[in-house]
Each structure stands twice: as C-alpha cells, then as structure tokens.
C-alpha cells in the first residue's frame, strides 16, 4: 500500500501536480540524531549530489497518510524515487527536451504561480496587524454572545412505562446515577451516571431541550420526555451562561478569517485599477449590454420606488 501511494505521488510530482506551495515547505522534522543546520549528501546519481533537504522537501509534498509515517521508514523509498527522477531528467536533457517550447511554457506558468503565492503571503503578513485581529475578535464576540447553558443528566429507556417506573423509584429516594448506569440505553452517558455535561438549547433535540431548559437545578422531570431516541428522565444539575473563548483560543481561526478578507480586498483593489477585457469562449467580443434608461427596470432588480 505504501509503495503504491509513493509511486502515485512520484508520478504526480513528475507531472507538476504536487503544488508549489507544498514543494516549498522546509519544516519537515529531520531524522533523529542529526544536528540542526546540517544538510548532508544522502545519495549521488552519476556524480550529482542529493542532499537531505531535497528529500525532506519531497516528503513534505507527499499525501498526508505518507507524511504521518516515521521519517526513518519512508526516507529510503523517497531517495529511490528522487534517484529515479534524476535519471529520467538526465535522459530528457540528453534528448534536448529542455529546448521543447512546452518546457518554457510550463516554466512560465510555474513561475507565475510561485510569484502569486509569495506576493499574497507577504501582503497578508504585512496587513494582518494586531489591531485588525483584535477587531476581528471583537466582531466574533458580538456575533457569538453568551448563551444559557444547562448541565443535565438523563436516563434513556425504550418505553414510557419504563420511564414512569424510574421516576417513581427516584421519588422514593432512588439514586439517579446508579439507575442510569443500570438501565439507561444511552451507554456512553450511563457510564457517567447519565451526565451529559453542559449544553446550549440548540445542541439538543427540541422536546428534550424544551423540558431541560424549563427546569431548575435539582429538578427531576415529573413526566417522561419523548424524542426519536426513546423516553427520557431528566435531572437538571446546574445552569450558567457560556463564556466566550479567549483571543488566544480562537487566534488561528481569526488569522485565517482575516487572511481571506485581506486577499479579497487586495484582489478587489487590483481589479479596480486594471483594464479587464472579457471575450466569449470562441474569442469573439462579448455582446454589449443595453444602457439602462431612467425608469427602465434591470432584469432581476427590485422595481424603483414610486414617488
């Protein structure tokens, strides 16, 4: 399986399908026991050196399931693939493939993609300031205000009569957690004495949520609550308001969000300053759109208000 994935990845690399962002990665952890900053030669092909850094960049471009394997395990196989690639390239050079016009065209496209990526990376890093991230966090808190939460336990059974019998046992002093462990069909919660932890109203099915949020801490449901899962006996343990995550907890999410905004703004600015001409698929001019006249309605637009 590993050999097949590696062969497919090697073909993808040869065809330029790995992506230049992945090929540019250098953060792959080197094998244990090697000094920081060292870049030894790990193979030679007809005298040409292959350094460890080239192997590590190749590993960084492989599928995730391969990257997760120990480096020491995949390192020899990756070297073999690089050697094969060097030999194929060497044969290509001997046959003057480098002079093929398609090589120049592919190099031009590759350079353009790399320039795009590096330019966007630098602009995003420049424009994502601490102030902008803080603004995004303030907006996040406005859009995600604290919500009421209930901490509850439940006992889930298959019939209403069974649930009623449990309620009767609880009224006689039965231990909720013990009964949940013995009789609840929700085995995950049963192992915790029926405990479901804290949850907001929208995290539970409606009949259950309505019943739980209508109760006070210490209350046990007087009547069984039916959902598509069965019949529930609910005990509310506590209530509180949720606490918004800290800036540090959502910082990476905010950074990703702001990055998208920055790229969108950047592209919009570039388009506003550019002369863009579009043509039909056959290269012919686009048909001119009729100029809107006062009082005429644009298809799909809302009608003008009456005076």
mmCIF file of C-alpha atoms in Angstrom:
data_model
loop_
_atom_site.group_PDB
_atom_site.id
_atom_site.type_symbol
_atom_site.label_atom_id
_atom_site.label_comp_id
_atom_site.label_asym_id
_atom_site.label_seq_id
_atom_site.Cartn_x
_atom_site.Cartn_y
_atom_site.Cartn_z
ATOM 1 C CA UNK A 1 0.000 0.000 0.000
ATOM 2 C CA UNK A 2 2.778 2.434 0.975
ATOM 3 C CA UNK A 3 4.772 1.646 -2.174
ATOM 4 C CA UNK A 4 1.699 2.241 -4.367
ATOM 5 C CA UNK A 5 0.924 5.592 -2.708
ATOM 6 C CA UNK A 6 4.552 6.619 -3.074
ATOM 7 C CA UNK A 7 4.590 5.671 -6.768
ATOM 8 C CA UNK A 8 1.406 7.655 -7.409
ATOM 9 C CA UNK A 9 2.868 10.623 -5.536
ATOM 10 C CA UNK A 10 6.088 10.383 -7.542
ATOM 11 C CA UNK A 11 4.142 10.473 -10.816
ATOM 12 C CA UNK A 12 2.180 13.452 -9.502
ATOM 13 C CA UNK A 13 5.444 15.215 -8.707
ATOM 14 C CA UNK A 14 6.792 14.470 -12.167
ATOM 15 C CA UNK A 15 3.660 15.896 -13.779
ATOM 16 C CA UNK A 16 3.727 19.009 -11.626
ATOM 17 C CA UNK A 17 0.665 18.038 -9.605
ATOM 18 C CA UNK A 18 2.094 18.342 -6.105
ATOM 19 C CA UNK A 19 1.640 22.078 -5.831
ATOM 20 C CA UNK A 20 4.465 24.562 -5.487
ATOM 21 C CA UNK A 21 3.372 25.643 -2.008
ATOM 22 C CA UNK A 22 3.909 22.078 -0.774
ATOM 23 C CA UNK A 23 7.222 21.737 -2.593
ATOM 24 C CA UNK A 24 8.458 24.905 -0.938
ATOM 25 C CA UNK A 25 7.899 23.570 2.593
ATOM 26 C CA UNK A 26 11.024 23.109 4.654
ATOM 27 C CA UNK A 27 9.560 22.434 8.083
ATOM 28 C CA UNK A 28 9.588 18.638 7.957
ATOM 29 C CA UNK A 29 11.335 17.243 11.021
ATOM 30 C CA UNK A 30 14.739 15.721 10.148
ATOM 31 C CA UNK A 31 15.637 12.231 11.338
ATOM 32 C CA UNK A 32 16.657 11.936 14.971
ATOM 33 C CA UNK A 33 20.344 12.177 15.694
ATOM 34 C CA UNK A 34 21.163 14.806 13.062
ATOM 35 C CA UNK A 35 22.475 18.198 14.045
ATOM 36 C CA UNK A 36 20.474 21.359 13.467
ATOM 37 C CA UNK A 37 21.528 23.170 10.302
ATOM 38 C CA UNK A 38 23.281 20.165 8.785
ATOM 39 C CA UNK A 39 22.413 19.181 5.223
ATOM 40 C CA UNK A 40 24.458 16.096 4.354
ATOM 41 C CA UNK A 41 24.618 14.395 0.981
ATOM 42 C CA UNK A 42 22.425 11.281 1.163
ATOM 43 C CA UNK A 43 22.913 9.947 -2.381
ATOM 44 C CA UNK A 44 24.688 10.600 -5.670
ATOM 45 C CA UNK A 45 23.454 9.987 -9.217
ATOM 46 C CA UNK A 46 26.250 9.902 -11.786
ATOM 47 C CA UNK A 47 28.168 12.267 -9.512
ATOM 48 C CA UNK A 48 25.279 14.682 -8.905
ATOM 49 C CA UNK A 49 24.584 15.124 -5.175
ATOM 50 C CA UNK A 50 21.209 14.641 -3.500
ATOM 51 C CA UNK A 51 21.078 16.392 -0.134
ATOM 52 C CA UNK A 52 18.848 15.564 2.784
ATOM 53 C CA UNK A 53 16.935 18.847 2.415
ATOM 54 C CA UNK A 54 15.730 17.761 -1.038
ATOM 55 C CA UNK A 55 14.435 14.502 0.400
ATOM 56 C CA UNK A 56 12.648 16.340 3.231
ATOM 57 C CA UNK A 57 11.003 18.772 0.785
ATOM 58 C CA UNK A 58 9.774 15.836 -1.250
ATOM 59 C CA UNK A 59 8.354 14.140 1.849
ATOM 60 C CA UNK A 60 6.532 17.374 2.708
ATOM 61 C CA UNK A 61 4.794 17.223 -0.679
ATOM 62 C CA UNK A 62 3.547 13.639 -0.298
ATOM 63 C CA UNK A 63 -0.014 12.675 0.733
ATOM 64 C CA UNK A 64 -0.838 13.118 4.452
ATOM 65 C CA UNK A 65 -1.094 9.366 5.079
ATOM 66 C CA UNK A 66 2.535 9.004 3.961
ATOM 67 C CA UNK A 67 3.785 12.063 5.864
ATOM 68 C CA UNK A 68 2.377 10.608 9.090
ATOM 69 C CA UNK A 69 4.716 7.627 8.865
ATOM 70 C CA UNK A 70 8.073 7.761 10.702
ATOM 71 C CA UNK A 71 10.634 9.628 8.594
ATOM 72 C CA UNK A 72 13.168 6.825 9.048
ATOM 73 C CA UNK A 73 10.695 4.385 7.469
ATOM 74 C CA UNK A 74 9.963 6.342 4.293
ATOM 75 C CA UNK A 75 13.326 8.064 3.827
ATOM 76 C CA UNK A 76 14.975 5.230 1.787
ATOM 77 C CA UNK A 77 11.962 4.840 -0.510
ATOM 78 C CA UNK A 78 11.786 8.581 -1.134
ATOM 79 C CA UNK A 79 15.501 8.653 -2.007
ATOM 80 C CA UNK A 80 14.855 5.882 -4.558
ATOM 81 C CA UNK A 81 12.065 7.928 -6.133
ATOM 82 C CA UNK A 82 14.312 11.005 -6.315
ATOM 83 C CA UNK A 83 17.087 8.925 -7.895
ATOM 84 C CA UNK A 84 14.623 7.621 -10.481
ATOM 85 C CA UNK A 85 13.508 11.168 -11.193
ATOM 86 C CA UNK A 86 17.098 12.376 -11.614
ATOM 87 C CA UNK A 87 17.820 9.550 -14.073
ATOM 88 C CA UNK A 88 14.686 10.320 -16.109
ATOM 89 C CA UNK A 89 15.548 14.044 -16.133
ATOM 90 C CA UNK A 90 19.117 13.268 -17.174
ATOM 91 C CA UNK A 91 17.816 11.192 -20.078
ATOM 92 C CA UNK A 92 15.490 14.032 -21.021
ATOM 93 C CA UNK A 93 18.334 16.555 -21.074
ATOM 94 C CA UNK A 94 20.393 14.222 -23.268
ATOM 95 C CA UNK A 95 17.476 14.214 -25.706
ATOM 96 C CA UNK A 96 17.242 18.040 -25.582
ATOM 97 C CA UNK A 97 13.723 18.006 -24.116
ATOM 98 C CA UNK A 98 14.675 21.202 -22.255
ATOM 99 C CA UNK A 99 14.509 23.011 -25.606
ATOM 100 C CA UNK A 100 10.921 21.940 -26.228
ATOM 101 C CA UNK A 101 8.629 25.023 -26.281
ATOM 102 C CA UNK A 102 6.330 23.308 -23.795
ATOM 103 C CA UNK A 103 9.116 23.388 -21.187
ATOM 104 C CA UNK A 104 9.350 27.174 -21.448
ATOM 105 C CA UNK A 105 5.563 27.480 -21.256
ATOM 106 C CA UNK A 106 5.356 25.281 -18.163
ATOM 107 C CA UNK A 107 8.212 27.168 -16.519
ATOM 108 C CA UNK A 108 6.403 30.427 -17.178
ATOM 109 C CA UNK A 109 3.197 29.102 -15.576
ATOM 110 C CA UNK A 110 5.159 27.681 -12.637
ATOM 111 C CA UNK A 111 6.942 30.989 -12.046
ATOM 112 C CA UNK A 112 3.636 32.844 -12.195
ATOM 113 C CA UNK A 113 2.084 30.557 -9.557
ATOM 114 C CA UNK A 114 5.087 30.937 -7.266
ATOM 115 C CA UNK A 115 5.054 34.723 -7.662
ATOM 116 C CA UNK A 116 1.334 34.782 -6.854
ATOM 117 C CA UNK A 117 1.823 32.721 -3.710
ATOM 118 C CA UNK A 118 4.809 34.664 -2.428
ATOM 119 C CA UNK A 119 3.213 38.034 -3.158
ATOM 120 C CA UNK A 120 -0.008 37.083 -1.359
ATOM 121 C CA UNK A 121 1.936 35.619 1.565
ATOM 122 C CA UNK A 122 3.960 38.790 2.006
ATOM 123 C CA UNK A 123 0.953 41.107 1.632
ATOM 124 C CA UNK A 124 -1.136 39.087 4.089
ATOM 125 C CA UNK A 125 1.686 39.101 6.654
ATOM 126 C CA UNK A 126 2.043 42.857 6.194
ATOM 127 C CA UNK A 127 -1.672 43.628 6.514
ATOM 128 C CA UNK A 128 -2.641 41.298 9.372
ATOM 129 C CA UNK A 129 -1.892 43.578 12.299
ATOM 130 C CA UNK A 130 -2.593 43.035 15.973
ATOM 131 C CA UNK A 131 -5.242 45.771 15.733
ATOM 132 C CA UNK A 132 -7.028 44.018 12.883
ATOM 133 C CA UNK A 133 -7.010 40.692 14.700
ATOM 134 C CA UNK A 134 -8.418 42.396 17.797
ATOM 135 C CA UNK A 135 -11.172 43.966 15.690
ATOM 136 C CA UNK A 136 -11.989 40.518 14.295
ATOM 137 C CA UNK A 137 -12.123 39.129 17.838
ATOM 138 C CA UNK A 138 -14.477 41.910 18.971
ATOM 139 C CA UNK A 139 -16.709 41.156 15.984
ATOM 140 C CA UNK A 140 -16.580 37.445 16.813
ATOM 141 C CA UNK A 141 -17.788 38.140 20.357
ATOM 142 C CA UNK A 142 -20.631 40.319 19.064
ATOM 143 C CA UNK A 143 -21.739 37.570 16.686
ATOM 144 C CA UNK A 144 -21.398 34.874 19.352
ATOM 145 C CA UNK A 145 -22.917 36.335 22.523
ATOM 146 C CA UNK A 146 -23.049 34.268 25.720
ATOM 147 C CA UNK A 147 -25.850 31.695 25.727
ATOM 148 C CA UNK A 148 -27.726 29.973 28.519
ATOM 149 C CA UNK A 149 -26.369 26.505 29.229
ATOM 150 C CA UNK A 150 -27.810 23.671 31.267
ATOM 151 C CA UNK A 151 -25.901 20.835 32.886
ATOM 152 C CA UNK A 152 -28.153 17.799 32.980
ATOM 153 C CA UNK A 153 -28.200 14.029 33.327
ATOM 154 C CA UNK A 154 -30.685 11.679 31.759
ATOM 155 C CA UNK A 155 -31.866 8.102 31.789
ATOM 156 C CA UNK A 156 -32.999 6.852 28.381
ATOM 157 C CA UNK A 157 -35.326 3.869 28.074
ATOM 158 C CA UNK A 158 -37.434 2.362 25.310
ATOM 159 C CA UNK A 159 -40.947 2.739 26.744
ATOM 160 C CA UNK A 160 -42.997 5.320 28.586
ATOM 161 C CA UNK A 161 -43.958 2.782 31.260
ATOM 162 C CA UNK A 162 -40.302 2.038 31.993
ATOM 163 C CA UNK A 163 -39.583 5.773 32.300
ATOM 164 C CA UNK A 164 -42.566 6.242 34.644
ATOM 165 C CA UNK A 165 -41.343 3.383 36.836
ATOM 166 C CA UNK A 166 -37.911 5.041 37.081
ATOM 167 C CA UNK A 167 -39.489 8.370 38.064
ATOM 168 C CA UNK A 168 -41.427 6.546 40.792
ATOM 169 C CA UNK A 169 -38.201 4.928 42.059
ATOM 170 C CA UNK A 170 -36.468 8.321 42.136
ATOM 171 C CA UNK A 171 -39.295 9.835 44.171
ATOM 172 C CA UNK A 172 -38.764 7.065 46.699
ATOM 173 C CA UNK A 173 -35.125 8.085 47.069
ATOM 174 C CA UNK A 174 -33.501 6.077 44.290
ATOM 175 C CA UNK A 175 -30.011 7.118 43.209
ATOM 176 C CA UNK A 176 -30.192 8.747 39.767
ATOM 177 C CA UNK A 177 -26.615 7.925 38.739
ATOM 178 C CA UNK A 178 -26.942 4.285 39.874
ATOM 179 C CA UNK A 179 -30.211 3.779 37.996
ATOM 180 C CA UNK A 180 -28.749 5.445 34.891
ATOM 181 C CA UNK A 181 -25.771 3.100 34.979
ATOM 182 C CA UNK A 182 -28.037 0.060 35.263
ATOM 183 C CA UNK A 183 -30.965 0.907 32.984
ATOM 184 C CA UNK A 184 -30.146 3.704 30.519
ATOM 185 C CA UNK A 185 -29.824 2.640 26.892
ATOM 186 C CA UNK A 186 -27.509 5.636 26.314
ATOM 187 C CA UNK A 187 -24.445 3.631 27.269
ATOM 188 C CA UNK A 188 -21.969 6.490 26.834
ATOM 189 C CA UNK A 189 -23.824 8.723 29.283
ATOM 190 C CA UNK A 190 -24.695 5.754 31.518
ATOM 191 C CA UNK A 191 -21.003 5.228 32.245
ATOM 192 C CA UNK A 192 -21.006 8.766 33.701
ATOM 193 C CA UNK A 193 -24.178 8.267 35.734
ATOM 194 C CA UNK A 194 -26.253 9.768 32.916
ATOM 195 C CA UNK A 195 -24.219 13.001 32.877
ATOM 196 C CA UNK A 196 -24.483 14.959 29.597
ATOM 197 C CA UNK A 197 -22.380 17.914 30.721
ATOM 198 C CA UNK A 198 -23.266 21.499 29.835
ATOM 199 C CA UNK A 199 -25.125 22.188 26.582
ATOM 200 C CA UNK A 200 -26.975 25.017 24.880
ATOM 201 C CA UNK A 201 -30.581 24.686 23.821
ATOM 202 C CA UNK A 202 -29.787 24.290 20.136
ATOM 203 C CA UNK A 203 -27.459 21.350 20.831
ATOM 204 C CA UNK A 204 -30.283 19.019 21.867
ATOM 205 C CA UNK A 205 -33.410 17.810 20.106
ATOM 206 C CA UNK A 206 -36.344 20.115 20.721
ATOM 207 C CA UNK A 207 -38.546 18.129 23.171
ATOM 208 C CA UNK A 208 -35.535 17.308 25.350
ATOM 209 C CA UNK A 209 -34.159 20.867 25.227
ATOM 210 C CA UNK A 210 -37.553 22.440 25.964
ATOM 211 C CA UNK A 211 -38.011 20.242 29.026
ATOM 212 C CA UNK A 212 -34.463 20.689 30.356
ATOM 213 C CA UNK A 213 -34.432 24.477 29.970
ATOM 214 C CA UNK A 214 -37.805 24.766 31.715
ATOM 215 C CA UNK A 215 -36.383 23.112 34.857
ATOM 216 C CA UNK A 216 -34.337 24.464 37.750
ATOM 217 C CA UNK A 217 -31.144 22.944 39.205
ATOM 218 C CA UNK A 218 -32.091 19.924 41.301
ATOM 219 C CA UNK A 219 -35.338 19.254 39.397
ATOM 220 C CA UNK A 220 -36.131 15.821 38.001
ATOM 221 C CA UNK A 221 -38.723 15.574 35.221
ATOM 222 C CA UNK A 222 -42.173 14.753 36.576
ATOM 223 C CA UNK A 223 -43.206 13.035 33.346
ATOM 224 C CA UNK A 224 -41.142 11.192 30.721
ATOM 225 C CA UNK A 225 -39.945 13.188 27.724
ATOM 226 C CA UNK A 226 -40.251 11.504 24.347
ATOM 227 C CA UNK A 227 -37.811 12.034 21.478
ATOM 228 C CA UNK A 228 -36.903 9.960 18.438
ATOM 229 C CA UNK A 229 -34.336 8.206 20.647
ATOM 230 C CA UNK A 230 -36.832 6.946 23.204
ATOM 231 C CA UNK A 231 -38.149 8.131 26.582
ATOM 232 C CA UNK A 232 -36.022 10.330 28.831
ATOM 233 C CA UNK A 233 -35.975 11.008 32.546
ATOM 234 C CA UNK A 234 -34.071 14.274 33.008
ATOM 235 C CA UNK A 235 -32.288 15.722 36.014
ATOM 236 C CA UNK A 236 -31.022 19.305 35.803
ATOM 237 C CA UNK A 237 -27.831 19.790 37.810
ATOM 238 C CA UNK A 238 -26.784 23.377 37.076
ATOM 239 C CA UNK A 239 -27.346 26.410 34.848
ATOM 240 C CA UNK A 240 -24.948 29.080 33.622
ATOM 241 C CA UNK A 241 -24.131 31.403 30.763
ATOM 242 C CA UNK A 242 -21.471 30.264 28.319
ATOM 243 C CA UNK A 243 -18.128 32.062 28.373
ATOM 244 C CA UNK A 244 -16.770 33.229 25.004
ATOM 245 C CA UNK A 245 -13.427 31.690 24.035
ATOM 246 C CA UNK A 246 -10.372 33.792 24.746
ATOM 247 C CA UNK A 247 -8.483 35.589 21.994
ATOM 248 C CA UNK A 248 -5.688 33.024 22.244
ATOM 249 C CA UNK A 249 -8.137 30.130 21.799
ATOM 250 C CA UNK A 250 -9.512 31.496 18.503
ATOM 251 C CA UNK A 251 -6.429 33.350 17.279
ATOM 252 C CA UNK A 252 -5.625 30.910 14.462
ATOM 253 C CA UNK A 253 -9.259 30.866 13.333
ATOM 254 C CA UNK A 254 -9.281 34.681 13.303
ATOM 255 C CA UNK A 255 -5.977 34.803 11.429
ATOM 256 C CA UNK A 256 -7.378 32.512 8.733
ATOM 257 C CA UNK A 257 -10.558 34.572 8.504
ATOM 258 C CA UNK A 258 -8.687 37.877 8.254
ATOM 259 C CA UNK A 259 -6.296 36.378 5.683
ATOM 260 C CA UNK A 260 -9.255 35.605 3.421
ATOM 261 C CA UNK A 261 -10.571 39.134 3.898
ATOM 262 C CA UNK A 262 -7.168 40.648 3.096
ATOM 263 C CA UNK A 263 -6.791 38.575 -0.076
ATOM 264 C CA UNK A 264 -10.310 39.536 -1.161
ATOM 265 C CA UNK A 265 -9.592 43.234 -0.573
ATOM 266 C CA UNK A 266 -6.259 43.005 -2.361
ATOM 267 C CA UNK A 267 -7.737 41.346 -5.446
ATOM 268 C CA UNK A 268 -10.615 43.820 -5.483
ATOM 269 C CA UNK A 269 -8.138 46.736 -5.379
ATOM 270 C CA UNK A 270 -6.093 45.217 -8.199
ATOM 271 C CA UNK A 271 -9.178 44.710 -10.354
ATOM 272 C CA UNK A 272 -10.397 48.256 -9.746
ATOM 273 C CA UNK A 273 -7.103 49.640 -11.119
ATOM 274 C CA UNK A 274 -6.866 47.238 -14.052
ATOM 275 C CA UNK A 275 -8.303 47.289 -17.549
ATOM 276 C CA UNK A 276 -10.018 43.914 -17.825
ATOM 277 C CA UNK A 277 -11.490 42.768 -21.135
ATOM 278 C CA UNK A 278 -13.539 39.599 -21.416
ATOM 279 C CA UNK A 279 -14.446 37.649 -24.532
ATOM 280 C CA UNK A 280 -16.717 34.736 -25.345
ATOM 281 C CA UNK A 281 -15.443 31.146 -25.489
ATOM 282 C CA UNK A 282 -14.730 31.402 -29.208
ATOM 283 C CA UNK A 283 -12.755 34.621 -28.717
ATOM 284 C CA UNK A 284 -15.426 36.858 -30.186
ATOM 285 C CA UNK A 285 -16.415 40.099 -28.411
ATOM 286 C CA UNK A 286 -18.962 39.998 -25.653
ATOM 287 C CA UNK A 287 -22.348 41.382 -26.747
ATOM 288 C CA UNK A 288 -22.847 44.881 -25.460
ATOM 289 C CA UNK A 289 -25.359 45.283 -22.647
ATOM 290 C CA UNK A 290 -28.051 47.871 -23.423
ATOM 291 C CA UNK A 291 -27.624 51.010 -21.365
ATOM 292 C CA UNK A 292 -30.224 51.406 -18.648
ATOM 293 C CA UNK A 293 -32.648 54.251 -19.259
ATOM 294 C CA UNK A 294 -34.363 56.202 -16.493
ATOM 295 C CA UNK A 295 -37.418 54.354 -15.293
ATOM 296 C CA UNK A 296 -36.490 51.079 -17.006
ATOM 297 C CA UNK A 297 -36.109 48.005 -14.843
ATOM 298 C CA UNK A 298 -32.965 45.915 -14.915
ATOM 299 C CA UNK A 299 -33.783 42.182 -15.112
ATOM 300 C CA UNK A 300 -33.693 40.717 -11.608
ATOM 301 C CA UNK A 301 -33.573 44.130 -9.930
ATOM 302 C CA UNK A 302 -36.125 45.436 -7.486
ATOM 303 C CA UNK A 303 -38.646 47.881 -9.012
ATOM 304 C CA UNK A 304 -37.937 51.572 -8.488
ATOM 305 C CA UNK A 305 -39.952 53.122 -5.643
ATOM 306 C CA UNK A 306 -42.955 55.184 -6.627
ATOM 307 C CA UNK A 307 -42.749 58.880 -5.891
#
